[in-house]
CSV table of N, CA and C in Angstrom, one decimal:
chain,number,residue,atom,x,y,z
A,1,UNK,N,-5.2,-34.6,-3.5
A,1,UNK,CA,-4.2,-33.6,-3.5
A,1,UNK,C,-4.9,-32.2,-3.6
A,2,UNK,N,-4.5,-31.3,-2.7
A,2,UNK,CA,-5.1,-29.9,-2.8
A,2,UNK,C,-4.1,-29.0,-3.4
A,3,UNK,N,-4.6,-28.1,-4.2
A,3,UNK,CA,-3.7,-27.1,-4.9
A,3,UNK,C,-3.9,-25.8,-4.1
A,4,UNK,N,-2.7,-25.2,-3.8
A,4,UNK,CA,-2.7,-23.9,-3.1
A,4,UNK,C,-2.9,-22.8,-4.1
A,5,UNK,N,-3.7,-21.9,-3.8
A,5,UNK,CA,-3.9,-20.7,-4.7
A,5,UNK,C,-2.7,-19.8,-4.6
A,6,UNK,N,-2.3,-19.3,-5.8
A,6,UNK,CA,-1.2,-18.4,-5.9
A,6,UNK,C,-1.5,-17.1,-5.1
A,7,UNK,N,-0.7,-16.8,-4.1
A,7,UNK,CA,-1.0,-15.6,-3.3
A,7,UNK,C,-0.1,-14.5,-3.6
A,8,UNK,N,0.4,-14.4,-4.9
A,8,UNK,CA,1.3,-13.3,-5.2
A,8,UNK,C,0.6,-12.0,-5.2
A,9,UNK,N,1.2,-10.9,-4.8
A,9,UNK,CA,0.7,-9.6,-4.8
A,9,UNK,C,0.5,-9.0,-6.2
A,10,UNK,N,-0.7,-8.5,-6.5
A,10,UNK,CA,-0.9,-8.0,-7.8
A,10,UNK,C,-0.8,-6.4,-7.8
A,11,UNK,N,0.0,-5.9,-8.7
A,11,UNK,CA,0.1,-4.5,-8.9
A,11,UNK,C,-1.1,-4.0,-9.7
A,12,UNK,N,-2.0,-3.3,-9.1
A,12,UNK,CA,-3.2,-2.8,-9.7
A,12,UNK,C,-3.6,-1.6,-8.9
A,13,UNK,N,-4.7,-0.9,-9.3
A,13,UNK,CA,-5.3,0.1,-8.5
A,13,UNK,C,-5.9,-0.5,-7.2
A,14,UNK,N,-5.7,0.1,-6.1
A,14,UNK,CA,-6.3,-0.4,-4.8
A,14,UNK,C,-6.9,0.8,-4.1
A,15,UNK,N,-8.1,0.6,-3.5
A,15,UNK,CA,-8.6,1.6,-2.5
A,15,UNK,C,-7.6,1.8,-1.4
A,16,UNK,N,-7.4,3.0,-0.9
A,16,UNK,CA,-6.4,3.2,0.1
A,16,UNK,C,-6.6,2.3,1.3
A,17,UNK,N,-7.9,2.2,1.8
A,17,UNK,CA,-8.2,1.3,2.9
A,17,UNK,C,-7.9,-0.2,2.6
A,18,UNK,N,-8.2,-0.6,1.3
A,18,UNK,CA,-8.0,-1.9,0.9
A,18,UNK,C,-6.5,-2.3,1.0
A,19,UNK,N,-5.7,-1.4,0.5
A,19,UNK,CA,-4.2,-1.7,0.5
A,19,UNK,C,-3.7,-1.7,1.9
A,20,UNK,N,-4.2,-0.7,2.7
A,20,UNK,CA,-3.8,-0.6,4.1
A,20,UNK,C,-4.1,-1.9,4.9
A,21,UNK,N,-5.3,-2.5,4.6
A,21,UNK,CA,-5.6,-3.7,5.3
A,21,UNK,C,-4.8,-4.9,4.8
A,22,UNK,N,-4.2,-4.9,3.6
A,22,UNK,CA,-3.3,-5.9,3.2
A,22,UNK,C,-2.0,-5.8,4.0
A,23,UNK,N,-1.6,-4.6,4.3
A,23,UNK,CA,-0.3,-4.4,5.0
A,23,UNK,C,-0.6,-4.6,6.5
A,24,UNK,N,-1.7,-4.3,7.0
A,24,UNK,CA,-2.0,-4.4,8.5
A,24,UNK,C,-3.3,-5.1,8.7
A,25,UNK,N,-3.4,-6.4,8.4
A,25,UNK,CA,-4.6,-7.1,8.6
A,25,UNK,C,-5.1,-7.3,10.0
A,26,UNK,N,-4.3,-7.1,11.0
A,26,UNK,CA,-4.6,-7.2,12.4
A,26,UNK,C,-4.7,-5.9,13.1
A,27,UNK,N,-4.9,-4.8,12.3
A,27,UNK,CA,-4.9,-3.5,12.9
A,27,UNK,C,-6.1,-3.2,13.8
A,28,UNK,N,-7.1,-4.0,13.7
A,28,UNK,CA,-8.3,-3.8,14.5
A,28,UNK,C,-9.4,-3.0,13.9
A,29,UNK,N,-9.0,-2.1,12.9
A,29,UNK,CA,-10.0,-1.4,12.2
A,29,UNK,C,-9.4,-0.9,10.9
A,30,UNK,N,-10.3,-0.5,9.9
A,30,UNK,CA,-9.8,0.0,8.7
A,30,UNK,C,-9.0,1.3,8.9
A,31,UNK,N,-9.6,2.1,9.8
A,31,UNK,CA,-9.0,3.4,10.1
A,31,UNK,C,-7.6,3.2,10.7
A,32,UNK,N,-7.5,2.3,11.6
A,32,UNK,CA,-6.2,2.0,12.2
A,32,UNK,C,-5.2,1.5,11.2
A,33,UNK,N,-5.6,0.6,10.3
A,33,UNK,CA,-4.7,0.2,9.2
A,33,UNK,C,-4.3,1.3,8.3
A,34,UNK,N,-5.2,2.2,8.0
A,34,UNK,CA,-4.8,3.3,7.1
A,34,UNK,C,-3.9,4.3,7.8
A,35,UNK,N,-4.1,4.5,9.1
A,35,UNK,CA,-3.2,5.4,9.9
A,35,UNK,C,-1.8,4.8,9.9
A,36,UNK,N,-1.7,3.5,10.1
A,36,UNK,CA,-0.4,2.8,10.1
A,36,UNK,C,0.3,2.9,8.8
A,37,UNK,N,-0.4,2.7,7.7
A,37,UNK,CA,0.2,2.8,6.3
A,37,UNK,C,0.6,4.2,6.1
A,38,UNK,N,-0.2,5.2,6.4
A,38,UNK,CA,0.2,6.6,6.2
A,38,UNK,C,1.4,6.9,7.0
A,39,UNK,N,1.5,6.4,8.2
A,39,UNK,CA,2.7,6.6,9.0
A,39,UNK,C,3.9,6.1,8.4
A,40,UNK,N,3.9,4.8,7.9
A,40,UNK,CA,5.0,4.2,7.2
A,40,UNK,C,5.4,5.1,6.0
A,41,UNK,N,4.4,5.5,5.2
A,41,UNK,CA,4.7,6.3,4.0
A,41,UNK,C,5.3,7.6,4.4
A,42,UNK,N,4.8,8.3,5.3
A,42,UNK,CA,5.3,9.6,5.7
A,42,UNK,C,6.7,9.6,6.3
A,43,UNK,N,7.0,8.5,6.9
A,43,UNK,CA,8.3,8.4,7.5
A,43,UNK,C,9.4,7.7,6.6
A,44,UNK,N,9.0,7.4,5.4
A,44,UNK,CA,10.0,6.9,4.4
A,44,UNK,C,10.1,8.1,3.4
A,45,UNK,N,11.2,8.9,3.5
A,45,UNK,CA,11.4,10.1,2.7
A,45,UNK,C,11.5,9.7,1.2
A,46,UNK,N,12.2,8.7,0.9
A,46,UNK,CA,12.3,8.3,-0.5
A,46,UNK,C,11.0,8.0,-1.1
A,47,UNK,N,10.2,7.2,-0.4
A,47,UNK,CA,8.8,6.8,-0.8
A,47,UNK,C,7.9,8.1,-1.0
A,48,UNK,N,7.9,8.9,0.1
A,48,UNK,CA,7.1,10.1,0.1
A,48,UNK,C,7.5,11.0,-1.1
A,49,UNK,N,8.7,11.1,-1.4
A,49,UNK,CA,9.2,11.9,-2.5
A,49,UNK,C,8.8,11.3,-3.9
A,50,UNK,N,8.9,10.0,-4.0
A,50,UNK,CA,8.6,9.3,-5.2
A,50,UNK,C,7.1,9.4,-5.5
A,51,UNK,N,6.3,9.3,-4.4
A,51,UNK,CA,4.8,9.4,-4.6
A,51,UNK,C,4.4,10.8,-5.0
A,52,UNK,N,5.0,11.8,-4.3
A,52,UNK,CA,4.7,13.2,-4.7
A,52,UNK,C,5.1,13.5,-6.1
A,53,UNK,N,6.3,13.0,-6.5
A,53,UNK,CA,6.8,13.2,-7.9
A,53,UNK,C,5.9,12.5,-9.0
A,54,UNK,N,5.2,11.5,-8.6
A,54,UNK,CA,4.3,10.8,-9.6
A,54,UNK,C,2.9,11.4,-9.6
A,55,UNK,N,2.7,12.4,-8.7
A,55,UNK,CA,1.4,13.1,-8.7
A,55,UNK,C,0.4,12.6,-7.8
A,56,UNK,N,0.8,11.8,-6.8
A,56,UNK,CA,-0.2,11.3,-5.8
A,56,UNK,C,-1.0,12.4,-5.1
A,57,UNK,N,-2.3,12.3,-5.0
A,57,UNK,CA,-3.1,13.2,-4.3
A,57,UNK,C,-3.5,12.6,-3.0
A,58,UNK,N,-3.3,13.4,-1.9
A,58,UNK,CA,-3.7,12.9,-0.6
A,58,UNK,C,-5.2,12.8,-0.4
A,59,UNK,N,-5.9,13.5,-1.3
A,59,UNK,CA,-7.4,13.4,-1.3
A,59,UNK,C,-8.0,12.3,-2.1
A,60,UNK,N,-7.2,11.6,-2.9
A,60,UNK,CA,-7.7,10.5,-3.7
A,60,UNK,C,-8.1,9.3,-2.8
A,61,UNK,N,-9.1,8.6,-3.2
A,61,UNK,CA,-9.6,7.4,-2.5
A,61,UNK,C,-8.8,6.1,-2.9
A,62,UNK,N,-8.1,6.2,-4.0
A,62,UNK,CA,-7.4,5.0,-4.6
A,62,UNK,C,-6.0,5.3,-4.8
A,63,UNK,N,-5.1,4.3,-4.7
A,63,UNK,CA,-3.8,4.3,-5.2
A,63,UNK,C,-3.8,3.8,-6.6
A,64,UNK,N,-3.1,4.5,-7.5
A,64,UNK,CA,-2.9,4.0,-8.9
A,64,UNK,C,-2.0,2.9,-8.9
A,65,UNK,N,-2.0,2.1,-10.0
A,65,UNK,CA,-1.0,1.0,-10.1
A,65,UNK,C,0.5,1.5,-9.9
A,66,UNK,N,0.8,2.6,-10.5
A,66,UNK,CA,2.2,3.2,-10.3
A,66,UNK,C,2.5,3.5,-8.9
A,67,UNK,N,1.5,4.1,-8.1
A,67,UNK,CA,1.7,4.3,-6.7
A,67,UNK,C,1.8,3.1,-5.9
A,68,UNK,N,1.0,2.1,-6.2
A,68,UNK,CA,1.1,0.8,-5.6
A,68,UNK,C,2.5,0.1,-5.8
A,69,UNK,N,3.0,0.2,-7.0
A,69,UNK,CA,4.3,-0.3,-7.3
A,69,UNK,C,5.4,0.3,-6.5
A,70,UNK,N,5.3,1.7,-6.4
A,70,UNK,CA,6.3,2.4,-5.5
A,70,UNK,C,6.2,2.0,-4.1
A,71,UNK,N,5.0,1.9,-3.6
A,71,UNK,CA,4.8,1.5,-2.2
A,71,UNK,C,5.4,0.1,-1.9
A,72,UNK,N,5.0,-0.9,-2.8
A,72,UNK,CA,5.5,-2.2,-2.7
A,72,UNK,C,7.1,-2.3,-2.8
A,73,UNK,N,7.6,-1.4,-3.7
A,73,UNK,CA,9.1,-1.4,-3.9
A,73,UNK,C,9.8,-0.9,-2.6
A,74,UNK,N,9.3,0.2,-2.0
A,74,UNK,CA,9.9,0.8,-0.8
A,74,UNK,C,9.6,0.1,0.5
A,75,UNK,N,8.3,-0.5,0.6
A,75,UNK,CA,7.9,-1.1,1.9
A,75,UNK,C,7.9,-2.6,1.8
A,76,UNK,N,8.1,-3.2,0.6
A,76,UNK,CA,7.9,-4.6,0.4
A,76,UNK,C,6.5,-4.9,0.1
A,77,UNK,N,6.3,-6.1,-0.4
A,77,UNK,CA,4.9,-6.5,-0.7
A,77,UNK,C,4.2,-6.9,0.6
A,78,UNK,N,2.9,-6.7,0.7
A,78,UNK,CA,2.2,-7.2,1.9
A,78,UNK,C,2.1,-8.7,1.9
A,79,UNK,N,2.1,-9.2,3.1
A,79,UNK,CA,2.1,-10.7,3.2
A,79,UNK,C,0.7,-11.3,3.0
């Protein structure tokens, strides 16, 4: 009998590229995945506002756990 590893999404700090690749594993490149995630975020006004209100910096290399929770809430958890 094989036991399947629990694949639930963990709310924690993620590098921006790391999180983007979770949402877009077939993007072809890290840059492509990041562009896709940034597009989704920028075109979701509620998410963009919530991230701005919690102090997200566009220059940061990481998403905080709070930012990750907001992204997962508005976009759904990555598969």
